[in-house]
PDB file of C-alpha atoms in Angstrom:
ATOM      1  CA  MET A 169      84.984  50.195  84.248  1.00  0.00           C
ATOM      2  CA  CYS A 170      84.247  48.976  80.793  1.00  0.00           C
ATOM      3  CA  ARG A 171      86.379  49.524  78.034  1.00  0.00           C
ATOM      4  CA  THR A 172      83.996  51.987  76.170  1.00  0.00           C
ATOM      5  CA  MET A 173      83.239  54.066  79.165  1.00  0.00           C
ATOM      6  CA  LEU A 174      84.210  57.796  78.802  1.00  0.00           C
ATOM      7  CA  ILE A 175      83.879  60.418  81.548  1.00  0.00           C
ATOM      8  CA  TYR A 176      84.168  64.127  81.034  1.00  0.00           C
ATOM      9  CA  ALA A 177      85.005  66.905  83.538  1.00  0.00           C
ATOM     10  CA  SER A 178      85.491  70.627  83.311  1.00  0.00           C
ATOM     11  CA  SER A 179      86.975  72.917  85.935  1.00  0.00           C
ATOM     12  CA  PRO A 180      87.028  76.941  85.532  1.00  0.00           C
ATOM     13  CA  LEU A 181      89.957  79.219  85.584  1.00  0.00           C
ATOM     14  CA  SER A 182      89.984  82.199  88.004  1.00  0.00           C
ATOM     15  CA  VAL A 183      91.082  85.881  88.520  1.00  0.00           C
ATOM     16  CA  SER A 184      91.429  87.934  91.501  1.00  0.00           C
ATOM     17  CA  ILE A 185      90.197  91.586  91.372  1.00  0.00           C
ATOM     18  CA  SER A 186      90.915  93.055  94.581  1.00  0.00           C
ATOM     19  CA  GLY A 187      93.240  92.363  97.521  1.00  0.00           C
ATOM     20  CA  GLU A 188      95.180  89.761  96.204  1.00  0.00           C
ATOM     21  CA  TRP A 189      98.625  91.333  97.192  1.00  0.00           C
ATOM     22  CA  THR A 190      97.689  92.586 100.410  1.00  0.00           C
ATOM     23  CA  SER A 191      96.253  89.366 101.303  1.00  0.00           C
ATOM     24  CA  ILE A 192      99.702  88.305 102.066  1.00  0.00           C
ATOM     25  CA  LEU A 193      99.614  90.797 104.702  1.00  0.00           C
ATOM     26  CA  GLY A 194      96.349  89.595 106.162  1.00  0.00           C
ATOM     27  CA  GLU A 195      93.889  91.472 104.267  1.00  0.00           C
ATOM     28  CA  PRO A 196      90.778  90.004 102.535  1.00  0.00           C
ATOM     29  CA  GLN A 197      90.772  89.243  98.643  1.00  0.00           C
ATOM     30  CA  ILE A 198      88.079  88.794  96.131  1.00  0.00           C
ATOM     31  CA  SER A 199      88.485  86.412  93.448  1.00  0.00           C
ATOM     32  CA  LEU A 200      86.138  85.121  90.516  1.00  0.00           C
ATOM     33  CA  ALA A 201      85.697  81.836  88.737  1.00  0.00           C
ATOM     34  CA  ILE A 202      85.710  82.753  84.979  1.00  0.00           C
ATOM     35  CA  ASP A 203      84.044  81.144  81.961  1.00  0.00           C
ATOM     36  CA  LYS A 204      87.135  79.440  80.498  1.00  0.00           C
ATOM     37  CA  TYR A 205      87.603  75.883  81.410  1.00  0.00           C
ATOM     38  CA  VAL A 206      90.155  72.905  81.434  1.00  0.00           C
ATOM     39  CA  GLU A 207      88.244  70.170  80.011  1.00  0.00           C
ATOM     40  CA  ILE A 208      89.344  66.411  80.621  1.00  0.00           C
ATOM     41  CA  TRP A 209      88.036  63.346  78.827  1.00  0.00           C
ATOM     42  CA  VAL A 210      89.192  59.815  80.426  1.00  0.00           C
ATOM     43  CA  LYS A 211      88.588  56.380  79.195  1.00  0.00           C
ATOM     44  CA  LYS A 212      90.008  52.902  79.450  1.00  0.00           C
ATOM     45  CA  SER A 213      93.440  52.132  77.896  1.00  0.00           C
ATOM     46  CA  LEU A 214      95.635  49.191  77.142  1.00  0.00           C
ATOM     47  CA  ARG A 215      98.730  50.757  78.861  1.00  0.00           C
ATOM     48  CA  SER A 216      99.636  49.873  82.283  1.00  0.00           C
ATOM     49  CA  THR A 217     100.641  53.607  83.150  1.00  0.00           C
ATOM     50  CA  PRO A 218      98.233  56.783  82.835  1.00  0.00           C
ATOM     51  CA  GLU A 219      98.504  58.248  79.315  1.00  0.00           C
ATOM     52  CA  PHE A 220      98.162  61.968  78.697  1.00  0.00           C
ATOM     53  CA  ARG A 221      97.214  63.766  75.328  1.00  0.00           C
ATOM     54  CA  ILE A 222      97.248  67.605  75.418  1.00  0.00           C
ATOM     55  CA  ASP A 223      95.164  69.567  73.152  1.00  0.00           C
ATOM     56  CA  GLY A 224      94.445  73.483  73.066  1.00  0.00           C
ATOM     57  CA  VAL A 225      96.730  76.381  73.577  1.00  0.00           C
ATOM     58  CA  GLY A 226      98.485  74.621  76.363  1.00  0.00           C
ATOM     59  CA  GLU A 227      99.638  71.789  74.172  1.00  0.00           C
ATOM     60  CA  ASN A 228     103.248  70.413  74.971  1.00  0.00           C
ATOM     61  CA  THR A 229     104.643  73.412  76.861  1.00  0.00           C
ATOM     62  CA  ASP A 230     107.332  73.134  79.421  1.00  0.00           C
ATOM     63  CA  TYR A 231     104.825  73.975  82.146  1.00  0.00           C
ATOM     64  CA  THR A 232     102.262  71.438  80.992  1.00  0.00           C
ATOM     65  CA  ASN A 233     104.726  68.669  80.755  1.00  0.00           C
ATOM     66  CA  LYS A 234     106.230  69.603  84.184  1.00  0.00           C
ATOM     67  CA  LEU A 235     102.635  69.474  85.749  1.00  0.00           C
ATOM     68  CA  LEU A 236     101.896  66.094  84.147  1.00  0.00           C
ATOM     69  CA  GLU A 237     104.836  64.560  85.659  1.00  0.00           C
ATOM     70  CA  LEU A 238     103.859  65.801  89.073  1.00  0.00           C
ATOM     71  CA  VAL A 239     100.139  64.398  88.448  1.00  0.00           C
ATOM     72  CA  GLU A 240     101.418  61.208  87.111  1.00  0.00           C
ATOM     73  CA  ASN A 241     103.260  60.362  90.236  1.00  0.00           C
ATOM     74  CA  ILE A 242     100.191  61.005  92.332  1.00  0.00           C
ATOM     75  CA  LEU A 243      98.248  58.770  90.134  1.00  0.00           C
ATOM     76  CA  ILE A 244     100.864  55.951  90.436  1.00  0.00           C
ATOM     77  CA  ASP A 245     100.989  56.423  94.093  1.00  0.00           C
ATOM     78  CA  TYR A 246      97.186  55.685  94.273  1.00  0.00           C
ATOM     79  CA  ASN A 247      97.913  52.532  91.989  1.00  0.00           C
ATOM     80  CA  ILE A 248      95.890  54.340  88.859  1.00  0.00           C
ATOM     81  CA  LYS A 249      96.387  52.196  85.816  1.00  0.00           C
ATOM     82  CA  ASN A 250      95.024  51.846  82.358  1.00  0.00           C
ATOM     83  CA  LEU A 251      93.642  55.193  81.859  1.00  0.00           C
ATOM     84  CA  SER A 252      93.966  57.654  78.751  1.00  0.00           C
ATOM     85  CA  PHE A 253      93.346  61.263  79.746  1.00  0.00           C
ATOM     86  CA  THR A 254      92.654  63.725  76.860  1.00  0.00           C
ATOM     87  CA  ILE A 255      93.159  67.363  78.182  1.00  0.00           C
ATOM     88  CA  ASN A 256      91.998  70.725  76.527  1.00  0.00           C
ATOM     89  CA  ILE A 257      93.709  73.623  77.927  1.00  0.00           C
ATOM     90  CA  PRO A 258      92.703  77.199  77.051  1.00  0.00           C
ATOM     91  CA  LEU A 259      95.945  78.961  77.466  1.00  0.00           C
ATOM     92  CA  ASP A 260      99.535  78.301  78.237  1.00  0.00           C
ATOM     93  CA  LEU A 261      99.916  77.320  81.788  1.00  0.00           C
ATOM     94  CA  LYS A 262     102.724  80.106  82.103  1.00  0.00           C
ATOM     95  CA  TYR A 263     100.191  82.782  82.453  1.00  0.00           C
ATOM     96  CA  GLY A 264      98.671  81.440  85.734  1.00  0.00           C
ATOM     97  CA  LEU A 265      95.133  82.481  86.010  1.00  0.00           C
ATOM     98  CA  GLY A 266      94.180  79.209  88.117  1.00  0.00           C
ATOM     99  CA  CYS A 267      94.882  77.182  85.242  1.00  0.00           C
ATOM    100  CA  VAL A 268      97.076  74.879  87.280  1.00  0.00           C
ATOM    101  CA  SER A 269      94.408  74.418  90.079  1.00  0.00           C
ATOM    102  CA  ALA A 270      91.616  73.563  87.457  1.00  0.00           C
ATOM    103  CA  LEU A 271      93.677  70.993  85.701  1.00  0.00           C
ATOM    104  CA  CYS A 272      94.718  69.252  88.970  1.00  0.00           C
ATOM    105  CA  THR A 273      91.143  69.641  90.442  1.00  0.00           C
ATOM    106  CA  ALA A 274      89.545  68.074  87.168  1.00  0.00           C
ATOM    107  CA  LEU A 275      92.202  65.088  87.126  1.00  0.00           C
ATOM    108  CA  LEU A 276      91.854  64.387  90.923  1.00  0.00           C
ATOM    109  CA  VAL A 277      88.211  64.501  90.637  1.00  0.00           C
ATOM    110  CA  LEU A 278      87.818  62.004  87.709  1.00  0.00           C
ATOM    111  CA  THR A 279      90.293  59.624  89.361  1.00  0.00           C
ATOM    112  CA  SER A 280      88.243  59.709  92.490  1.00  0.00           C
ATOM    113  CA  LYS A 281      84.843  59.148  90.557  1.00  0.00           C
ATOM    114  CA  ILE A 282      86.482  56.448  88.611  1.00  0.00           C
ATOM    115  CA  TYR A 283      88.196  54.366  91.114  1.00  0.00           C
ATOM    116  CA  ASN A 284      86.026  55.257  94.055  1.00  0.00           C
ATOM    117  CA  ILE A 285      88.950  56.805  96.044  1.00  0.00           C
ATOM    118  CA  PRO A 286      88.153  59.056  98.830  1.00  0.00           C
ATOM    119  CA  ILE A 287      89.991  62.275  97.595  1.00  0.00           C
ATOM    120  CA  ASP A 288      88.233  65.170  99.375  1.00  0.00           C
ATOM    121  CA  GLU A 289      88.173  68.745  98.780  1.00  0.00           C
ATOM    122  CA  ASN A 290      91.082  69.332 101.265  1.00  0.00           C
ATOM    123  CA  MET A 291      93.301  67.052  99.579  1.00  0.00           C
ATOM    124  CA  ILE A 292      92.510  68.737  96.128  1.00  0.00           C
ATOM    125  CA  ILE A 293      93.289  72.014  97.532  1.00  0.00           C
ATOM    126  CA  LYS A 294      96.626  70.777  99.294  1.00  0.00           C
ATOM    127  CA  TYR A 295      97.875  69.075  95.913  1.00  0.00           C
ATOM    128  CA  SER A 296      96.930  71.971  93.748  1.00  0.00           C
ATOM    129  CA  LYS A 297      98.850  74.251  96.051  1.00  0.00           C
ATOM    130  CA  GLU A 298     101.854  72.161  96.045  1.00  0.00           C
ATOM    131  CA  PHE A 299     101.723  72.134  92.151  1.00  0.00           C
ATOM    132  CA  GLU A 300     101.280  75.779  91.932  1.00  0.00           C
ATOM    133  CA  GLU A 301     104.177  76.283  94.071  1.00  0.00           C
ATOM    134  CA  LYS A 302     106.517  74.075  92.194  1.00  0.00           C
ATOM    135  CA  LEU A 303     105.362  75.428  88.800  1.00  0.00           C
ATOM    136  CA  LEU A 304     104.773  79.082  89.420  1.00  0.00           C
ATOM    137  CA  GLY A 305     106.898  79.931  92.660  1.00  0.00           C
ATOM    138  CA  TYR A 306     103.502  80.904  94.559  1.00  0.00           C
ATOM    139  CA  SER A 307     100.376  79.255  95.725  1.00  0.00           C
ATOM    140  CA  SER A 308      97.311  80.078  97.381  1.00  0.00           C
ATOM    141  CA  PRO A 309      94.022  77.816  97.975  1.00  0.00           C
ATOM    142  CA  VAL A 310      91.751  80.296  96.273  1.00  0.00           C
ATOM    143  CA  SER A 311      92.201  79.284  92.794  1.00  0.00           C
ATOM    144  CA  SER A 312      91.337  75.498  93.772  1.00  0.00           C
ATOM    145  CA  ILE A 313      88.360  76.775  95.719  1.00  0.00           C
ATOM    146  CA  LEU A 314      86.965  78.441  92.681  1.00  0.00           C
ATOM    147  CA  ALA A 315      87.844  75.265  90.566  1.00  0.00           C
ATOM    148  CA  LEU A 316      85.743  73.146  92.660  1.00  0.00           C
ATOM    149  CA  ARG A 317      82.731  75.751  93.239  1.00  0.00           C
ATOM    150  CA  GLY A 318      82.887  78.220  90.813  1.00  0.00           C
ATOM    151  CA  GLY A 319      81.345  81.817  91.444  1.00  0.00           C
ATOM    152  CA  VAL A 320      82.861  84.747  93.520  1.00  0.00           C
ATOM    153  CA  VAL A 321      84.885  83.918  96.859  1.00  0.00           C
ATOM    154  CA  ALA A 322      86.206  86.233  99.630  1.00  0.00           C
ATOM    155  CA  TYR A 323      89.057  84.802 101.376  1.00  0.00           C
ATOM    156  CA  ARG A 324      91.302  85.811 104.270  1.00  0.00           C
ATOM    157  CA  GLU A 325      94.467  83.895 105.357  1.00  0.00           C
ATOM    158  CA  GLY A 326      93.839  82.284 108.669  1.00  0.00           C
ATOM    159  CA  GLU A 327      90.174  82.823 108.553  1.00  0.00           C
ATOM    160  CA  GLY A 328      89.219  80.826 105.557  1.00  0.00           C
ATOM    161  CA  HIS A 329      86.791  81.405 102.696  1.00  0.00           C
ATOM    162  CA  VAL A 330      83.295  82.798 102.055  1.00  0.00           C
ATOM    163  CA  MET A 331      81.094  82.152  98.678  1.00  0.00           C
ATOM    164  CA  ILE A 332      79.494  85.391  97.620  1.00  0.00           C
ATOM    165  CA  LYS A 333      76.074  85.271  96.300  1.00  0.00           C
ATOM    166  CA  TYR A 334      76.389  87.736  93.657  1.00  0.00           C
ATOM    167  CA  LYS A 335      73.826  89.623  91.632  1.00  0.00           C
ATOM    168  CA  GLY A 336      74.084  90.852  87.902  1.00  0.00           C
ATOM    169  CA  ASP A 337      76.097  89.806  84.941  1.00  0.00           C
ATOM    170  CA  TYR A 338      79.642  91.064  84.268  1.00  0.00           C
ATOM    171  CA  ASN A 339      81.656  91.060  80.930  1.00  0.00           C
ATOM    172  CA  ILE A 340      85.416  90.585  81.810  1.00  0.00           C
ATOM    173  CA  ILE A 341      88.525  91.117  79.779  1.00  0.00           C
ATOM    174  CA  VAL A 342      91.871  89.904  80.911  1.00  0.00           C
ATOM    175  CA  GLY A 343      95.253  90.812  79.485  1.00  0.00           C
ATOM    176  CA  ALA A 344      97.536  88.118  80.932  1.00  0.00           C
ATOM    177  CA  SER A 345     101.415  88.327  81.060  1.00  0.00           C
ATOM    178  CA  ASP A 346     103.968  85.662  82.009  1.00  0.00           C
ATOM    179  CA  LYS A 347     106.046  88.368  83.677  1.00  0.00           C
ATOM    180  CA  ALA A 348     105.721  90.482  86.993  1.00  0.00           C
ATOM    181  CA  PHE A 349     105.393  94.069  86.801  1.00  0.00           C
ATOM    182  CA  VAL A 350     105.860  94.658  90.482  1.00  0.00           C
ATOM    183  CA  ASP A 351     107.874  92.415  92.836  1.00  0.00           C
ATOM    184  CA  VAL A 352     104.952  91.701  95.055  1.00  0.00           C
ATOM    185  CA  LEU A 353     106.550  89.165  97.628  1.00  0.00           C
ATOM    186  CA  ARG A 354     109.816  91.355  97.891  1.00  0.00           C
ATOM    187  CA  ILE A 355     107.868  94.500  99.014  1.00  0.00           C
ATOM    188  CA  CYS A 356     105.473  92.424 101.398  1.00  0.00           C
ATOM    189  CA  LYS A 357     108.711  91.360 102.973  1.00  0.00           C
ATOM    190  CA  GLN A 358     109.934  94.912 103.160  1.00  0.00           C
ATOM    191  CA  TYR A 359     106.641  95.886 104.908  1.00  0.00           C
ATOM    192  CA  SER A 360     107.286  93.419 107.916  1.00  0.00           C
ATOM    193  CA  LYS A 361     107.119  96.769 110.028  1.00  0.00           C
ATOM    194  CA  LEU A 362     104.467  99.437 108.675  1.00  0.00           C
ATOM    195  CA  SER A 363     104.553 103.146 109.175  1.00  0.00           C
ATOM    196  CA  SER A 364     101.236 104.629 110.440  1.00  0.00           C
ATOM    197  CA  LEU A 365     100.491 105.810 106.986  1.00  0.00           C
ATOM    198  CA  GLN A 366     101.372 102.333 105.277  1.00  0.00           C
ATOM    199  CA  SER A 367      98.999 100.583 107.704  1.00  0.00           C
ATOM    200  CA  LEU A 368      96.260 102.783 106.759  1.00  0.00           C
ATOM    201  CA  ILE A 369      96.580 102.244 103.179  1.00  0.00           C
ATOM    202  CA  LYS A 370      96.831  98.548 103.712  1.00  0.00           C
ATOM    203  CA  HIS A 371      93.698  98.449 105.725  1.00  0.00           C
ATOM    204  CA  SER A 372      91.998 100.814 103.488  1.00  0.00           C
ATOM    205  CA  ILE A 373      92.590  98.189 100.624  1.00  0.00           C
ATOM    206  CA  GLY A 374      91.110  95.468 102.911  1.00  0.00           C
ATOM    207  CA  HIS A 375      87.867  97.861 103.592  1.00  0.00           C
ATOM    208  CA  ALA A 376      87.531  98.503  99.931  1.00  0.00           C
ATOM    209  CA  THR A 377      87.659  94.730  99.259  1.00  0.00           C
ATOM    210  CA  ILE A 378      85.019  94.159 101.703  1.00  0.00           C
ATOM    211  CA  GLU A 379      82.789  97.015  99.930  1.00  0.00           C
ATOM    212  CA  ILE A 380      83.468  95.249  96.733  1.00  0.00           C
ATOM    213  CA  ALA A 381      82.145  91.872  98.372  1.00  0.00           C
ATOM    214  CA  ASP A 382      79.039  93.630  99.649  1.00  0.00           C
ATOM    215  CA  CYS A 383      78.605  95.186  96.120  1.00  0.00           C
ATOM    216  CA  PHE A 384      78.497  91.918  94.557  1.00  0.00           C
ATOM    217  CA  ARG A 385      75.832  90.829  97.047  1.00  0.00           C
ATOM    218  CA  ARG A 386      73.558  93.683  96.604  1.00  0.00           C
ATOM    219  CA  GLY A 387      74.215  93.871  92.644  1.00  0.00           C
ATOM    220  CA  ASN A 388      75.297  97.508  93.168  1.00  0.00           C
ATOM    221  CA  ILE A 389      77.352  97.653  89.911  1.00  0.00           C
ATOM    222  CA  LYS A 390      78.014 101.396  89.835  1.00  0.00           C
ATOM    223  CA  LYS A 391      79.386 101.186  93.525  1.00  0.00           C
ATOM    224  CA  LEU A 392      81.381  98.129  92.565  1.00  0.00           C
ATOM    225  CA  TYR A 393      83.209  99.688  89.795  1.00  0.00           C
ATOM    226  CA  GLU A 394      84.040 102.622  92.032  1.00  0.00           C
ATOM    227  CA  ASN A 395      85.370 100.577  94.786  1.00  0.00           C
ATOM    228  CA  LEU A 396      87.413  98.596  92.220  1.00  0.00           C
ATOM    229  CA  ASN A 397      89.235 101.633  91.077  1.00  0.00           C
ATOM    230  CA  ILE A 398      89.529 103.088  94.505  1.00  0.00           C
ATOM    231  CA  SER A 399      91.259  99.325  95.508  1.00  0.00           C
ATOM    232  CA  TYR A 400      93.690  99.673  92.631  1.00  0.00           C
ATOM    233  CA  MET A 401      94.374 103.449  93.327  1.00  0.00           C
ATOM    234  CA  LEU A 402      95.457 102.406  97.035  1.00  0.00           C
ATOM    235  CA  GLN A 403      97.314  99.330  95.666  1.00  0.00           C
ATOM    236  CA  SER A 404      99.408 101.486  93.159  1.00  0.00           C
ATOM    237  CA  SER A 405     100.384 103.649  95.907  1.00  0.00           C
ATOM    238  CA  PHE A 406     101.187 100.949  98.564  1.00  0.00           C
ATOM    239  CA  PHE A 407     103.213  98.683  96.236  1.00  0.00           C
ATOM    240  CA  LYS A 408     104.537 101.497  94.093  1.00  0.00           C
ATOM    241  CA  ILE A 409     103.461 100.288  90.769  1.00  0.00           C
ATOM    242  CA  PRO A 410     105.453 101.503  87.808  1.00  0.00           C
ATOM    243  CA  PRO A 411     104.026 104.909  86.168  1.00  0.00           C
ATOM    244  CA  ARG A 412     103.759 103.015  82.685  1.00  0.00           C
ATOM    245  CA  ILE A 413     101.371 100.347  84.326  1.00  0.00           C
ATOM    246  CA  ASN A 414      99.334 103.078  85.837  1.00  0.00           C
ATOM    247  CA  LYS A 415      99.166 104.676  82.396  1.00  0.00           C
ATOM    248  CA  LEU A 416      98.173 101.334  80.844  1.00  0.00           C
ATOM    249  CA  ILE A 417      95.415 100.865  83.488  1.00  0.00           C
ATOM    250  CA  SER A 418      94.092 104.603  82.663  1.00  0.00           C
ATOM    251  CA  SER A 419      93.866 103.828  79.245  1.00  0.00           C
ATOM    252  CA  CYS A 420      91.898 100.752  79.883  1.00  0.00           C
ATOM    253  CA  ARG A 421      89.364 102.911  81.395  1.00  0.00           C
ATOM    254  CA  ILE A 422      89.498 105.650  78.623  1.00  0.00           C
ATOM    255  CA  LEU A 423      88.912 102.676  76.129  1.00  0.00           C
ATOM    256  CA  GLY A 424      85.730 101.607  77.875  1.00  0.00           C
ATOM    257  CA  ALA A 425      86.519  99.742  81.014  1.00  0.00           C
ATOM    258  CA  TYR A 426      84.276 100.898  83.851  1.00  0.00           C
ATOM    259  CA  ALA A 427      86.881  99.408  86.098  1.00  0.00           C
ATOM    260  CA  ALA A 428      90.598  98.088  85.634  1.00  0.00           C
ATOM    261  CA  THR A 429      93.094  96.559  88.063  1.00  0.00           C
ATOM    262  CA  LEU A 430      96.395  94.520  88.180  1.00  0.00           C
ATOM    263  CA  SER A 431      96.500  91.292  89.852  1.00  0.00           C
ATOM    264  CA  GLY A 432      98.746  88.060  89.932  1.00  0.00           C
ATOM    265  CA  ILE A 433     101.785  87.420  92.166  1.00  0.00           C
ATOM    266  CA  ASN A 434     104.711  85.997  90.102  1.00  0.00           C
ATOM    267  CA  ARG A 435     102.523  86.249  86.811  1.00  0.00           C
ATOM    268  CA  GLN A 436     100.467  89.350  86.547  1.00  0.00           C
ATOM    269  CA  TYR A 437      97.339  90.314  84.460  1.00  0.00           C
ATOM    270  CA  ILE A 438      95.100  93.190  83.867  1.00  0.00           C
ATOM    271  CA  VAL A 439      91.202  92.686  84.636  1.00  0.00           C
ATOM    272  CA  CYS A 440      88.713  95.056  83.092  1.00  0.00           C
ATOM    273  CA  LEU A 441      85.334  94.875  83.796  1.00  0.00           C
ATOM    274  CA  THR A 442      83.121  96.325  80.773  1.00  0.00           C
ATOM    275  CA  TYR A 443      79.408  96.708  79.930  1.00  0.00           C
ATOM    276  CA  LYS A 444      79.972  94.459  76.684  1.00  0.00           C
ATOM    277  CA  ASP A 445      82.747  92.940  74.693  1.00  0.00           C
ATOM    278  CA  ASN A 446      85.128  95.646  73.707  1.00  0.00           C
ATOM    279  CA  VAL A 447      87.418  94.938  70.528  1.00  0.00           C
ATOM    280  CA  ARG A 448      89.266  98.480  70.824  1.00  0.00           C
ATOM    281  CA  LEU A 449      90.057  97.512  74.457  1.00  0.00           C
ATOM    282  CA  LYS A 450      91.158  93.916  73.527  1.00  0.00           C
ATOM    283  CA  ARG A 451      93.157  94.999  70.419  1.00  0.00           C
ATOM    284  CA  PHE A 452      95.006  97.703  72.706  1.00  0.00           C
ATOM    285  CA  LEU A 453      95.915  95.256  75.315  1.00  0.00           C
ATOM    286  CA  ASN A 454      97.295  92.696  72.695  1.00  0.00           C
ATOM    287  CA  LYS A 455      99.459  95.256  71.141  1.00  0.00           C
ATOM    288  CA  LYS A 456     101.073  95.781  74.618  1.00  0.00           C
ATOM    289  CA  GLY A 457     102.013  91.969  74.516  1.00  0.00           C
ATOM    290  CA  LEU A 458      99.308  90.463  76.682  1.00  0.00           C
ATOM    291  CA  TYR A 459      97.543  87.130  76.125  1.00  0.00           C
ATOM    292  CA  ILE A 460      93.451  88.241  75.792  1.00  0.00           C
ATOM    293  CA  LEU A 461      90.694  86.617  77.106  1.00  0.00           C
ATOM    294  CA  SER A 462      87.137  87.887  76.994  1.00  0.00           C
ATOM    295  CA  THR A 463      85.085  86.007  79.518  1.00  0.00           C
ATOM    296  CA  SER A 464      82.414  86.536  82.372  1.00  0.00           C
ATOM    297  CA  ILE A 465      81.954  84.946  85.785  1.00  0.00           C
ATOM    298  CA  SER A 466      81.439  81.180  85.894  1.00  0.00           C
ATOM    299  CA  LYS A 467      78.723  80.043  88.126  1.00  0.00           C
ATOM    300  CA  ASN A 468      79.813  76.255  88.135  1.00  0.00           C
ATOM    301  CA  GLY A 469      82.759  74.778  89.497  1.00  0.00           C
ATOM    302  CA  ILE A 470      83.986  71.345  88.648  1.00  0.00           C
ATOM    303  CA  LYS A 471      81.461  69.385  86.561  1.00  0.00           C
ATOM    304  CA  THR A 472      81.542  65.747  85.560  1.00  0.00           C
ATOM    305  CA  HIS A 473      79.293  63.756  82.940  1.00  0.00           C
ATOM    306  CA  GLU A 474      79.558  59.962  82.065  1.00  0.00           C
ATOM    307  CA  TYR A 475      78.791  59.064  78.579  1.00  0.00           C
TER     308      TYR A 475
END
């Protein structure tokens, strides 16, 4: 690699819109890559060890520094030297939203490309899950699948994933928190044995999620919104979502969201689907202390370019 070579990579963040919580109990989930990206530029360096510079919102936070320590250890294991990485992160890693997987994916793909090291998708997913577990306390392969491929994915634990060919354009407003409003993992442990009613609700969430996948395929936007709202209503009952959060979701719909839901495990976020950008809705969520992203579905996963 010559001294002046510059290689660029971008990888999308992601959100779940249905079934993430009950996926822990074996039901399917639907997640989307979003049009916000971790971007990395890498070039030759005179230093013998990898060098990192962080730009953007994620600059020099505890989460970013911990993640880069983990990544650097892997690069050293592969004997990677004399590289300088400039990284742009669109939000603090503490919010989740697949940011850890997007960063890990972009770094590993670039390293593989530069040094011709055989790092395949399974290894990228493995490392991304390990990093998410260490930084955020919970991991899933879904965010790294979307970081690699983009688009819409349906996933069920033990069965793997299916990429959904979707029709239509979707405006998405995300209100992200670094906290959890619902202790999902604890509740799932309590549900090791389900009553008949609990089992019915769980399977109903799974059914609504499958319907949502079908609506994406057919481009049936009206039915998609209906099933998303049904999925949230069932989720609220099953996981005993606090009334103040239900009121927050209801307010999002009053302010123009055709569908609104709560997702995320240890860091939770509100996802709203709207007809167009909605300033009033964003202002409302911001006043509630949430970090706002206005975005859409990203059709692309990891992309690289050599200058």
